[in-house]
Amino acid sequence: MSNIKILVVEDEEIVALDIESTLKSLGYNVLDVVASAEEAIATVAKIQPDLVLMDIMLKGSMDGIQAAEKIAQHFPIPVIYLTAYADLNTLERAKLTAPFGYLLKPFEEKELQTTIEIALSRYQAEQLMRQALEKEKELNDLKSKFIAIASHEFRNPLTTISSSINLLKHYCRDCLDSKKSKHFHQIETSVEQIKNLLDDVLLIGKADAGKLELHPVPLDLLQFCRDLVEELQLNAGATYHVAFTAQGQFTNIQIDPNLLRHILTNLISNAIKYSPKGGIVNFGLSGEDKRVTFRIQDWGIGIPLEDQQQLFESFHRASNVGSIEGTGLGLSIVKRCVDVHQGQISVDSTIGVGTTFTVTLPLI
């Protein structure tokens, strides 16, 4: 009990000294004893005790109930009222402030201790419940965001699939091979979009459950990056160009290729997505001191400073993305994969100039 810090607010000196002595004998830490509502408010703001014993009838412009109201506006600290009067009007006013206890003077030592312990237990239970409710609200908000985003992201590719299938059904016999290929390509692309979205959601679910594991294997990192750039460049078409450079030797590097693919694919794809048509994305690879560094630079729209603090949160998208489609999951996935590698990621971005992400991973 010595860790429980109590503020006593009592304007009768003899009573105040008696309460202080009793509290100390019970093992409580009495931070201070004050005699007015104004002193009580100032002292709470300064030392923030765990509990306040507040006499209701105080001398001055405010009584203990008014002081408790003002304290509650700024500090979630439990208050127990002390009073020699138990009239109905005072009790009703006190009830409106939701006190954690009510002691009628004079009271016994055991009664004081029991009231304090019950108040502290109730306060702790309420805090735990409040935290649980806040966590539940946060999860519900995330679920709502996901449902809205997933609904939108699924609808587009599914519409394409449905339309292409109907066209093939009705006109397949008369279609040229080139037209058939076009529709089949649209179907394949749409199916791939849905698959990627589901993969993203599953990966975040694993990470949040602490089940995302690192499985490093020997890798020719230079060839891995070249193959990835070729794949992403093919998907981007001739409208964008990914310029890859490397400094150092990267054969037989121990790293998790699946997690690395998530990191680089999301960062390079984002760089392409938010760049102007005809834009260049620079992708650099370098290594030193048992670590490897990836640098992805674009000359796109940039990220507002106020968004950068929330950049790696699930479903968060920068305020300036406009109509550019996205789920808000990519950078969250990148951060989780980097964390599993015990690496670091940083961002440097200026509106209208571009963005550079730097990822550093330790070599095993």
mmCIF file of C-alpha atoms in Angstrom:
data_model
loop_
_atom_site.group_PDB
_atom_site.id
_atom_site.type_symbol
_atom_site.label_atom_id
_atom_site.label_comp_id
_atom_site.label_asym_id
_atom_site.label_seq_id
_atom_site.Cartn_x
_atom_site.Cartn_y
_atom_site.Cartn_z
ATOM 1 C CA MET A 1 0.000 0.000 0.000
ATOM 2 C CA SER A 2 2.986 2.327 0.355
ATOM 3 C CA ASN A 3 2.798 3.055 -3.375
ATOM 4 C CA ILE A 4 -0.742 4.492 -3.077
ATOM 5 C CA LYS A 5 -0.427 8.277 -3.092
ATOM 6 C CA ILE A 6 -3.251 10.165 -1.364
ATOM 7 C CA LEU A 7 -4.124 13.861 -1.175
ATOM 8 C CA VAL A 8 -6.146 14.941 1.876
ATOM 9 C CA VAL A 9 -8.403 18.009 1.531
ATOM 10 C CA GLU A 10 -9.665 19.026 4.990
ATOM 11 C CA ASP A 11 -9.998 22.534 6.476
ATOM 12 C CA GLU A 12 -10.185 21.470 10.155
ATOM 13 C CA GLU A 13 -6.567 21.148 11.202
ATOM 14 C CA ILE A 14 -7.070 18.657 14.033
ATOM 15 C CA VAL A 15 -9.217 16.401 11.812
ATOM 16 C CA ALA A 16 -6.698 16.713 8.954
ATOM 17 C CA LEU A 17 -3.793 15.698 11.213
ATOM 18 C CA ASP A 18 -5.776 12.739 12.550
ATOM 19 C CA ILE A 19 -6.622 11.519 9.020
ATOM 20 C CA GLU A 20 -2.999 11.936 7.904
ATOM 21 C CA SER A 21 -1.732 9.984 10.893
ATOM 22 C CA THR A 22 -4.266 7.195 10.342
ATOM 23 C CA LEU A 23 -3.397 6.908 6.651
ATOM 24 C CA LYS A 24 0.325 6.670 7.392
ATOM 25 C CA SER A 25 -0.263 4.022 10.049
ATOM 26 C CA LEU A 26 -2.173 2.024 7.420
ATOM 27 C CA GLY A 27 0.806 2.229 5.069
ATOM 28 C CA TYR A 28 -0.480 4.848 2.605
ATOM 29 C CA ASN A 29 1.697 7.617 1.194
ATOM 30 C CA VAL A 30 0.147 11.003 2.065
ATOM 31 C CA LEU A 31 1.469 13.397 -0.576
ATOM 32 C CA ASP A 32 -0.029 16.517 0.960
ATOM 33 C CA VAL A 33 -2.749 17.940 3.180
ATOM 34 C CA VAL A 34 -4.526 21.095 1.962
ATOM 35 C CA ALA A 35 -7.400 23.147 3.400
ATOM 36 C CA SER A 36 -9.218 24.708 0.421
ATOM 37 C CA ALA A 37 -10.784 23.786 -2.905
ATOM 38 C CA GLU A 38 -8.381 26.066 -4.777
ATOM 39 C CA GLU A 39 -5.359 24.409 -3.146
ATOM 40 C CA ALA A 40 -6.796 20.989 -3.913
ATOM 41 C CA ILE A 41 -7.181 21.751 -7.626
ATOM 42 C CA ALA A 42 -3.666 23.224 -7.859
ATOM 43 C CA THR A 43 -2.097 20.330 -5.944
ATOM 44 C CA VAL A 44 -3.819 17.664 -8.069
ATOM 45 C CA ALA A 45 -2.539 19.392 -11.218
ATOM 46 C CA LYS A 46 0.978 19.421 -9.778
ATOM 47 C CA ILE A 47 1.388 15.977 -8.201
ATOM 48 C CA GLN A 48 -1.549 13.911 -9.582
ATOM 49 C CA PRO A 49 -2.253 11.577 -6.633
ATOM 50 C CA ASP A 50 -3.831 8.135 -6.936
ATOM 51 C CA LEU A 51 -6.790 9.181 -4.772
ATOM 52 C CA VAL A 52 -8.266 12.286 -3.129
ATOM 53 C CA LEU A 53 -10.007 12.367 0.265
ATOM 54 C CA MET A 54 -12.189 15.471 -0.114
ATOM 55 C CA ASP A 55 -14.057 17.208 2.680
ATOM 56 C CA ILE A 56 -17.311 18.577 1.270
ATOM 57 C CA MET A 57 -17.710 21.585 3.593
ATOM 58 C CA LEU A 58 -14.654 23.755 2.864
ATOM 59 C CA LYS A 59 -14.085 27.414 3.645
ATOM 60 C CA GLY A 60 -13.794 29.732 0.661
ATOM 61 C CA SER A 61 -15.655 30.361 -2.590
ATOM 62 C CA MET A 62 -15.876 26.661 -3.546
ATOM 63 C CA ASP A 63 -16.851 23.569 -1.587
ATOM 64 C CA GLY A 64 -15.444 20.071 -2.028
ATOM 65 C CA ILE A 65 -18.076 19.026 -4.576
ATOM 66 C CA GLN A 66 -17.202 21.951 -6.860
ATOM 67 C CA ALA A 67 -13.507 21.148 -6.461
ATOM 68 C CA ALA A 68 -14.140 17.504 -7.401
ATOM 69 C CA GLU A 69 -16.051 18.622 -10.512
ATOM 70 C CA LYS A 70 -13.137 20.765 -11.695
ATOM 71 C CA ILE A 71 -10.602 18.019 -10.968
ATOM 72 C CA ALA A 72 -12.680 15.491 -12.937
ATOM 73 C CA GLN A 73 -12.651 17.790 -15.985
ATOM 74 C CA HIS A 74 -8.888 17.347 -16.356
ATOM 75 C CA PHE A 75 -7.757 14.318 -14.329
ATOM 76 C CA PRO A 76 -9.284 10.817 -14.022
ATOM 77 C CA ILE A 77 -8.580 10.586 -10.279
ATOM 78 C CA PRO A 78 -10.980 8.867 -7.822
ATOM 79 C CA VAL A 79 -12.451 11.069 -5.098
ATOM 80 C CA ILE A 80 -13.891 9.985 -1.738
ATOM 81 C CA TYR A 81 -16.040 12.562 0.043
ATOM 82 C CA LEU A 82 -15.734 13.289 3.754
ATOM 83 C CA THR A 83 -18.492 15.126 5.600
ATOM 84 C CA ALA A 84 -20.065 15.586 8.994
ATOM 85 C CA TYR A 85 -23.415 16.313 7.351
ATOM 86 C CA ALA A 86 -25.549 13.867 5.419
ATOM 87 C CA ASP A 87 -28.464 16.031 4.292
ATOM 88 C CA LEU A 88 -30.306 14.901 1.181
ATOM 89 C CA ASN A 89 -29.437 17.964 -0.928
ATOM 90 C CA THR A 90 -25.686 17.570 -0.322
ATOM 91 C CA LEU A 91 -25.889 13.847 -1.060
ATOM 92 C CA GLU A 92 -27.707 14.495 -4.364
ATOM 93 C CA ARG A 93 -25.086 17.070 -5.430
ATOM 94 C CA ALA A 94 -22.289 14.685 -4.511
ATOM 95 C CA LYS A 95 -23.877 11.822 -6.480
ATOM 96 C CA LEU A 96 -23.805 13.892 -9.667
ATOM 97 C CA THR A 97 -19.980 13.898 -9.546
ATOM 98 C CA ALA A 98 -19.849 10.054 -9.388
ATOM 99 C CA PRO A 99 -17.620 9.794 -6.299
ATOM 100 C CA PHE A 100 -15.799 6.563 -5.454
ATOM 101 C CA GLY A 101 -16.870 6.638 -1.817
ATOM 102 C CA TYR A 102 -18.588 8.607 0.908
ATOM 103 C CA LEU A 103 -17.442 8.705 4.564
ATOM 104 C CA LEU A 104 -19.494 10.260 7.338
ATOM 105 C CA LYS A 105 -17.306 11.835 10.025
ATOM 106 C CA PRO A 106 -16.257 10.628 12.495
ATOM 107 C CA PHE A 107 -15.243 7.285 10.951
ATOM 108 C CA GLU A 108 -13.258 4.316 12.160
ATOM 109 C CA GLU A 109 -9.813 3.344 10.874
ATOM 110 C CA LYS A 110 -11.121 0.116 9.366
ATOM 111 C CA GLU A 111 -13.973 1.958 7.653
ATOM 112 C CA LEU A 112 -11.476 4.393 6.115
ATOM 113 C CA GLN A 113 -9.225 1.598 4.866
ATOM 114 C CA THR A 114 -12.109 -0.438 3.421
ATOM 115 C CA THR A 115 -13.568 2.578 1.606
ATOM 116 C CA ILE A 116 -10.171 3.445 0.093
ATOM 117 C CA GLU A 117 -9.470 -0.121 -1.067
ATOM 118 C CA ILE A 118 -12.936 -0.493 -2.603
ATOM 119 C CA ALA A 119 -12.546 2.867 -4.376
ATOM 120 C CA LEU A 120 -9.141 1.931 -5.783
ATOM 121 C CA SER A 121 -10.367 -1.497 -6.937
ATOM 122 C CA ARG A 122 -13.403 0.059 -8.595
ATOM 123 C CA TYR A 123 -11.268 2.699 -10.271
ATOM 124 C CA GLN A 124 -8.848 0.088 -11.597
ATOM 125 C CA ALA A 125 -11.738 -2.016 -12.913
ATOM 126 C CA GLU A 126 -13.266 1.012 -14.633
ATOM 127 C CA GLN A 127 -9.925 1.894 -16.237
ATOM 128 C CA LEU A 128 -9.503 -1.652 -17.540
ATOM 129 C CA MET A 129 -13.032 -1.608 -18.904
ATOM 130 C CA ARG A 130 -12.454 1.769 -20.545
ATOM 131 C CA GLN A 131 -9.268 0.502 -22.184
ATOM 132 C CA ALA A 132 -11.085 -2.616 -23.385
ATOM 133 C CA LEU A 133 -13.892 -0.511 -24.836
ATOM 134 C CA GLU A 134 -11.417 1.795 -26.568
ATOM 135 C CA LYS A 135 -9.592 -1.225 -28.008
ATOM 136 C CA GLU A 136 -12.886 -2.710 -29.157
ATOM 137 C CA LYS A 137 -13.869 0.593 -30.767
ATOM 138 C CA GLU A 138 -10.506 0.752 -32.513
ATOM 139 C CA LEU A 139 -10.952 -2.794 -33.817
ATOM 140 C CA ASN A 140 -14.502 -2.045 -34.933
ATOM 141 C CA ASP A 141 -13.292 1.070 -36.755
ATOM 142 C CA LEU A 142 -10.609 -0.994 -38.497
ATOM 143 C CA LYS A 143 -13.156 -3.651 -39.432
ATOM 144 C CA SER A 144 -15.489 -0.998 -40.819
ATOM 145 C CA LYS A 145 -12.675 0.526 -42.852
ATOM 146 C CA PHE A 146 -11.649 -2.873 -44.145
ATOM 147 C CA ILE A 147 -15.197 -3.806 -45.129
ATOM 148 C CA ALA A 148 -15.617 -0.525 -46.998
ATOM 149 C CA ILE A 149 -12.238 -0.792 -48.739
ATOM 150 C CA ALA A 150 -12.511 -4.521 -49.480
ATOM 151 C CA SER A 151 -16.008 -4.053 -50.871
ATOM 152 C CA HIS A 152 -14.750 -1.362 -53.240
ATOM 153 C CA GLU A 153 -11.549 -3.204 -54.178
ATOM 154 C CA PHE A 154 -13.356 -6.492 -54.828
ATOM 155 C CA ARG A 155 -16.165 -4.869 -56.808
ATOM 156 C CA ASN A 156 -13.956 -3.518 -59.611
ATOM 157 C CA PRO A 157 -12.139 -6.750 -60.552
ATOM 158 C CA LEU A 158 -15.285 -8.832 -60.080
ATOM 159 C CA THR A 159 -17.191 -6.530 -62.430
ATOM 160 C CA THR A 160 -14.418 -6.936 -64.997
ATOM 161 C CA ILE A 161 -14.479 -10.712 -64.608
ATOM 162 C CA SER A 162 -18.260 -10.839 -64.971
ATOM 163 C CA SER A 163 -18.302 -8.580 -68.029
ATOM 164 C CA SER A 164 -15.489 -10.457 -69.754
ATOM 165 C CA ILE A 165 -17.127 -13.825 -69.127
ATOM 166 C CA ASN A 166 -20.448 -12.583 -70.536
ATOM 167 C CA LEU A 167 -18.732 -11.228 -73.626
ATOM 168 C CA LEU A 168 -16.910 -14.502 -74.172
ATOM 169 C CA LYS A 169 -20.157 -16.451 -73.749
ATOM 170 C CA HIS A 170 -22.067 -14.374 -76.268
ATOM 171 C CA TYR A 171 -19.415 -13.630 -78.841
ATOM 172 C CA CYS A 172 -16.785 -16.333 -78.410
ATOM 173 C CA ARG A 173 -17.541 -18.034 -81.737
ATOM 174 C CA ASP A 174 -17.204 -14.828 -83.719
ATOM 175 C CA CYS A 175 -14.296 -13.315 -81.726
ATOM 176 C CA LEU A 176 -10.841 -13.013 -83.187
ATOM 177 C CA ASP A 177 -8.076 -14.640 -81.196
ATOM 178 C CA SER A 178 -6.733 -11.185 -80.254
ATOM 179 C CA LYS A 179 -10.067 -10.191 -78.708
ATOM 180 C CA LYS A 180 -10.322 -13.489 -76.827
ATOM 181 C CA SER A 181 -6.826 -12.956 -75.475
ATOM 182 C CA LYS A 182 -7.743 -9.445 -74.348
ATOM 183 C CA HIS A 183 -10.757 -10.668 -72.355
ATOM 184 C CA PHE A 184 -8.841 -13.589 -70.858
ATOM 185 C CA HIS A 185 -6.057 -11.203 -69.848
ATOM 186 C CA GLN A 186 -8.607 -8.937 -68.094
ATOM 187 C CA ILE A 187 -9.989 -11.938 -66.207
ATOM 188 C CA GLU A 188 -6.525 -13.093 -65.151
ATOM 189 C CA THR A 189 -5.557 -9.586 -64.036
ATOM 190 C CA SER A 190 -8.731 -9.154 -61.979
ATOM 191 C CA VAL A 191 -8.321 -12.551 -60.319
ATOM 192 C CA GLU A 192 -4.727 -11.613 -59.464
ATOM 193 C CA GLN A 193 -5.921 -8.347 -57.868
ATOM 194 C CA ILE A 194 -8.344 -10.217 -55.615
ATOM 195 C CA LYS A 195 -5.689 -12.813 -54.729
ATOM 196 C CA ASN A 196 -3.194 -10.079 -53.814
ATOM 197 C CA LEU A 197 -5.726 -8.306 -51.609
ATOM 198 C CA LEU A 198 -6.517 -11.524 -49.748
ATOM 199 C CA ASP A 199 -2.795 -12.249 -49.349
ATOM 200 C CA ASP A 200 -2.298 -8.760 -47.881
ATOM 201 C CA VAL A 201 -5.104 -9.221 -45.365
ATOM 202 C CA LEU A 202 -3.806 -12.656 -44.330
ATOM 203 C CA LEU A 203 -0.272 -11.326 -43.871
ATOM 204 C CA ILE A 204 -1.451 -8.470 -41.627
ATOM 205 C CA GLY A 205 -3.566 -10.932 -39.660
ATOM 206 C CA LYS A 206 -0.513 -13.129 -39.084
ATOM 207 C CA ALA A 207 1.615 -10.146 -38.065
ATOM 208 C CA ASP A 208 -0.989 -8.848 -35.604
ATOM 209 C CA ALA A 209 -1.293 -12.328 -34.084
ATOM 210 C CA GLY A 210 2.498 -12.556 -33.697
ATOM 211 C CA LYS A 211 2.656 -15.454 -36.157
ATOM 212 C CA LEU A 212 4.613 -13.791 -38.956
ATOM 213 C CA GLU A 213 7.933 -15.642 -38.938
ATOM 214 C CA LEU A 214 11.303 -15.078 -40.574
ATOM 215 C CA HIS A 215 12.552 -17.908 -42.836
ATOM 216 C CA PRO A 216 15.914 -16.836 -44.287
ATOM 217 C CA VAL A 217 17.506 -18.809 -47.120
ATOM 218 C CA PRO A 218 20.668 -18.272 -49.194
ATOM 219 C CA LEU A 219 19.767 -15.838 -51.973
ATOM 220 C CA ASP A 220 21.436 -14.197 -54.935
ATOM 221 C CA LEU A 221 20.085 -10.798 -53.940
ATOM 222 C CA LEU A 222 21.257 -8.992 -57.058
ATOM 223 C CA GLN A 223 19.477 -11.430 -59.369
ATOM 224 C CA PHE A 224 16.414 -11.395 -57.117
ATOM 225 C CA CYS A 225 16.148 -7.617 -57.448
ATOM 226 C CA ARG A 226 16.726 -7.698 -61.205
ATOM 227 C CA ASP A 227 13.980 -10.280 -61.682
ATOM 228 C CA LEU A 228 11.608 -8.279 -59.493
ATOM 229 C CA VAL A 229 12.304 -5.048 -61.399
ATOM 230 C CA GLU A 230 11.692 -6.848 -64.686
ATOM 231 C CA GLU A 231 8.365 -8.178 -63.404
ATOM 232 C CA LEU A 232 7.221 -4.799 -62.057
ATOM 233 C CA GLN A 233 8.390 -3.002 -65.175
ATOM 234 C CA LEU A 234 6.367 -5.420 -67.298
ATOM 235 C CA ASN A 235 3.251 -4.715 -65.229
ATOM 236 C CA ALA A 236 3.806 -0.951 -65.353
ATOM 237 C CA GLY A 237 4.255 -0.921 -69.120
ATOM 238 C CA ALA A 238 6.218 1.591 -71.134
ATOM 239 C CA THR A 239 4.591 4.544 -69.325
ATOM 240 C CA TYR A 240 6.980 4.292 -66.357
ATOM 241 C CA HIS A 241 10.618 3.310 -65.981
ATOM 242 C CA VAL A 242 12.255 1.615 -62.994
ATOM 243 C CA ALA A 243 15.997 2.393 -62.929
ATOM 244 C CA PHE A 244 17.903 -0.204 -60.879
ATOM 245 C CA THR A 245 21.459 0.282 -59.579
ATOM 246 C CA ALA A 246 23.563 -1.841 -57.230
ATOM 247 C CA GLN A 247 26.815 -1.381 -55.335
ATOM 248 C CA GLY A 248 28.503 -4.412 -53.793
ATOM 249 C CA GLN A 249 28.458 -8.196 -53.970
ATOM 250 C CA PHE A 250 25.194 -9.890 -52.993
ATOM 251 C CA THR A 251 25.534 -13.614 -53.687
ATOM 252 C CA ASN A 252 24.567 -16.151 -51.030
ATOM 253 C CA ILE A 253 22.831 -13.567 -48.831
ATOM 254 C CA GLN A 254 20.740 -15.018 -45.979
ATOM 255 C CA ILE A 255 17.342 -13.325 -46.171
ATOM 256 C CA ASP A 256 13.629 -14.196 -46.301
ATOM 257 C CA PRO A 257 12.685 -13.898 -49.999
ATOM 258 C CA ASN A 258 8.915 -13.898 -49.400
ATOM 259 C CA LEU A 259 8.976 -11.043 -46.892
ATOM 260 C CA LEU A 260 11.525 -9.156 -48.999
ATOM 261 C CA ARG A 261 9.239 -9.471 -52.022
ATOM 262 C CA HIS A 262 6.410 -7.920 -49.997
ATOM 263 C CA ILE A 263 8.664 -5.042 -48.941
ATOM 264 C CA LEU A 264 10.084 -4.203 -52.361
ATOM 265 C CA THR A 265 6.942 -4.896 -54.395
ATOM 266 C CA ASN A 266 4.832 -2.580 -52.257
ATOM 267 C CA LEU A 267 7.400 0.232 -52.171
ATOM 268 C CA ILE A 268 8.221 0.137 -55.904
ATOM 269 C CA SER A 269 4.553 -0.294 -56.898
ATOM 270 C CA ASN A 270 3.613 2.698 -54.744
ATOM 271 C CA ALA A 271 6.407 4.755 -56.282
ATOM 272 C CA ILE A 272 5.047 3.933 -59.736
ATOM 273 C CA LYS A 273 1.423 4.525 -58.731
ATOM 274 C CA TYR A 274 2.030 8.000 -57.321
ATOM 275 C CA SER A 275 4.403 9.173 -60.059
ATOM 276 C CA PRO A 276 3.327 11.179 -63.118
ATOM 277 C CA LYS A 277 3.099 9.370 -66.438
ATOM 278 C CA GLY A 278 6.526 9.042 -67.982
ATOM 279 C CA GLY A 279 8.077 9.168 -64.514
ATOM 280 C CA ILE A 280 11.241 7.417 -63.403
ATOM 281 C CA VAL A 281 11.520 5.381 -60.197
ATOM 282 C CA ASN A 282 15.042 4.903 -58.854
ATOM 283 C CA PHE A 283 15.700 1.635 -57.039
ATOM 284 C CA GLY A 284 19.095 1.346 -55.393
ATOM 285 C CA LEU A 285 20.739 -1.592 -53.629
ATOM 286 C CA SER A 286 23.851 -1.282 -51.464
ATOM 287 C CA GLY A 287 25.508 -3.197 -48.644
ATOM 288 C CA GLU A 288 28.068 -2.683 -45.897
ATOM 289 C CA ASP A 289 28.814 -3.655 -42.277
ATOM 290 C CA LYS A 290 26.650 -6.797 -42.314
ATOM 291 C CA ARG A 291 23.575 -4.985 -43.545
ATOM 292 C CA VAL A 292 21.868 -4.346 -46.836
ATOM 293 C CA THR A 293 20.071 -1.136 -47.818
ATOM 294 C CA PHE A 294 17.275 -0.646 -50.358
ATOM 295 C CA ARG A 295 16.436 2.852 -51.549
ATOM 296 C CA ILE A 296 13.285 3.575 -53.573
ATOM 297 C CA GLN A 297 12.920 7.126 -54.890
ATOM 298 C CA ASP A 298 10.130 8.664 -56.936
ATOM 299 C CA TRP A 299 9.336 12.138 -58.246
ATOM 300 C CA GLY A 300 5.621 11.939 -57.550
ATOM 301 C CA ILE A 301 3.015 13.779 -55.486
ATOM 302 C CA GLY A 302 4.837 13.474 -52.142
ATOM 303 C CA ILE A 303 3.368 12.760 -48.696
ATOM 304 C CA PRO A 304 2.013 15.564 -46.469
ATOM 305 C CA LEU A 305 3.961 15.962 -43.227
ATOM 306 C CA GLU A 306 0.828 15.454 -41.108
ATOM 307 C CA ASP A 307 0.275 12.034 -42.738
ATOM 308 C CA GLN A 308 3.806 10.759 -42.254
ATOM 309 C CA GLN A 309 3.288 9.934 -38.549
ATOM 310 C CA GLN A 310 0.466 7.513 -39.460
ATOM 311 C CA LEU A 311 2.018 6.265 -42.669
ATOM 312 C CA PHE A 312 2.477 2.655 -41.549
ATOM 313 C CA GLU A 313 -0.943 2.228 -39.910
ATOM 314 C CA SER A 314 -3.375 -0.194 -41.539
ATOM 315 C CA PHE A 315 -5.876 1.453 -43.891
ATOM 316 C CA HIS A 316 -4.295 4.886 -43.567
ATOM 317 C CA ARG A 317 -3.949 6.774 -46.842
ATOM 318 C CA ALA A 318 -2.395 10.197 -47.336
ATOM 319 C CA SER A 319 -4.828 13.102 -47.636
ATOM 320 C CA ASN A 320 -3.582 14.076 -51.113
ATOM 321 C CA VAL A 321 -4.053 10.762 -52.969
ATOM 322 C CA GLY A 322 -7.272 11.966 -54.575
ATOM 323 C CA SER A 323 -8.835 9.377 -56.870
ATOM 324 C CA ILE A 324 -5.760 7.127 -56.985
ATOM 325 C CA GLU A 325 -6.987 3.688 -55.905
ATOM 326 C CA GLY A 326 -5.481 1.774 -52.993
ATOM 327 C CA THR A 327 -6.322 -0.135 -49.815
ATOM 328 C CA GLY A 328 -3.993 1.569 -47.324
ATOM 329 C CA LEU A 329 -2.457 -1.824 -46.494
ATOM 330 C CA GLY A 330 0.783 -1.743 -48.504
ATOM 331 C CA LEU A 331 2.981 0.336 -46.196
ATOM 332 C CA SER A 332 1.550 -1.386 -43.132
ATOM 333 C CA ILE A 333 2.687 -4.697 -44.639
ATOM 334 C CA VAL A 334 6.111 -3.234 -45.455
ATOM 335 C CA LYS A 335 6.592 -2.080 -41.847
ATOM 336 C CA ARG A 336 5.605 -5.456 -40.415
ATOM 337 C CA CYS A 337 7.972 -7.324 -42.750
ATOM 338 C CA VAL A 338 10.820 -4.932 -41.903
ATOM 339 C CA ASP A 339 10.136 -5.397 -38.172
ATOM 340 C CA VAL A 340 10.267 -9.187 -38.490
ATOM 341 C CA HIS A 341 13.706 -8.766 -40.091
ATOM 342 C CA GLN A 342 14.638 -6.470 -37.155
ATOM 343 C CA GLY A 343 15.389 -3.818 -39.736
ATOM 344 C CA GLN A 344 14.611 -0.134 -40.100
ATOM 345 C CA ILE A 345 12.585 1.943 -42.534
ATOM 346 C CA SER A 346 12.590 5.705 -43.007
ATOM 347 C CA VAL A 347 10.845 8.136 -45.332
ATOM 348 C CA ASP A 348 11.848 11.504 -46.741
ATOM 349 C CA SER A 349 9.101 13.252 -48.667
ATOM 350 C CA THR A 350 8.221 16.692 -49.998
ATOM 351 C CA ILE A 351 4.875 17.640 -51.524
ATOM 352 C CA GLY A 352 5.134 18.010 -55.287
ATOM 353 C CA VAL A 353 8.783 16.892 -55.320
ATOM 354 C CA GLY A 354 8.706 13.207 -54.466
ATOM 355 C CA THR A 355 9.351 10.533 -51.850
ATOM 356 C CA THR A 356 12.287 8.338 -50.872
ATOM 357 C CA PHE A 357 11.923 5.215 -48.730
ATOM 358 C CA THR A 358 15.066 3.679 -47.248
ATOM 359 C CA VAL A 359 14.972 0.148 -45.840
ATOM 360 C CA THR A 360 17.943 -1.321 -43.983
ATOM 361 C CA LEU A 361 18.002 -5.022 -43.085
ATOM 362 C CA PRO A 362 20.685 -6.767 -41.005
ATOM 363 C CA LEU A 363 22.376 -9.739 -42.624
ATOM 364 C CA ILE A 364 22.199 -13.011 -40.717
#
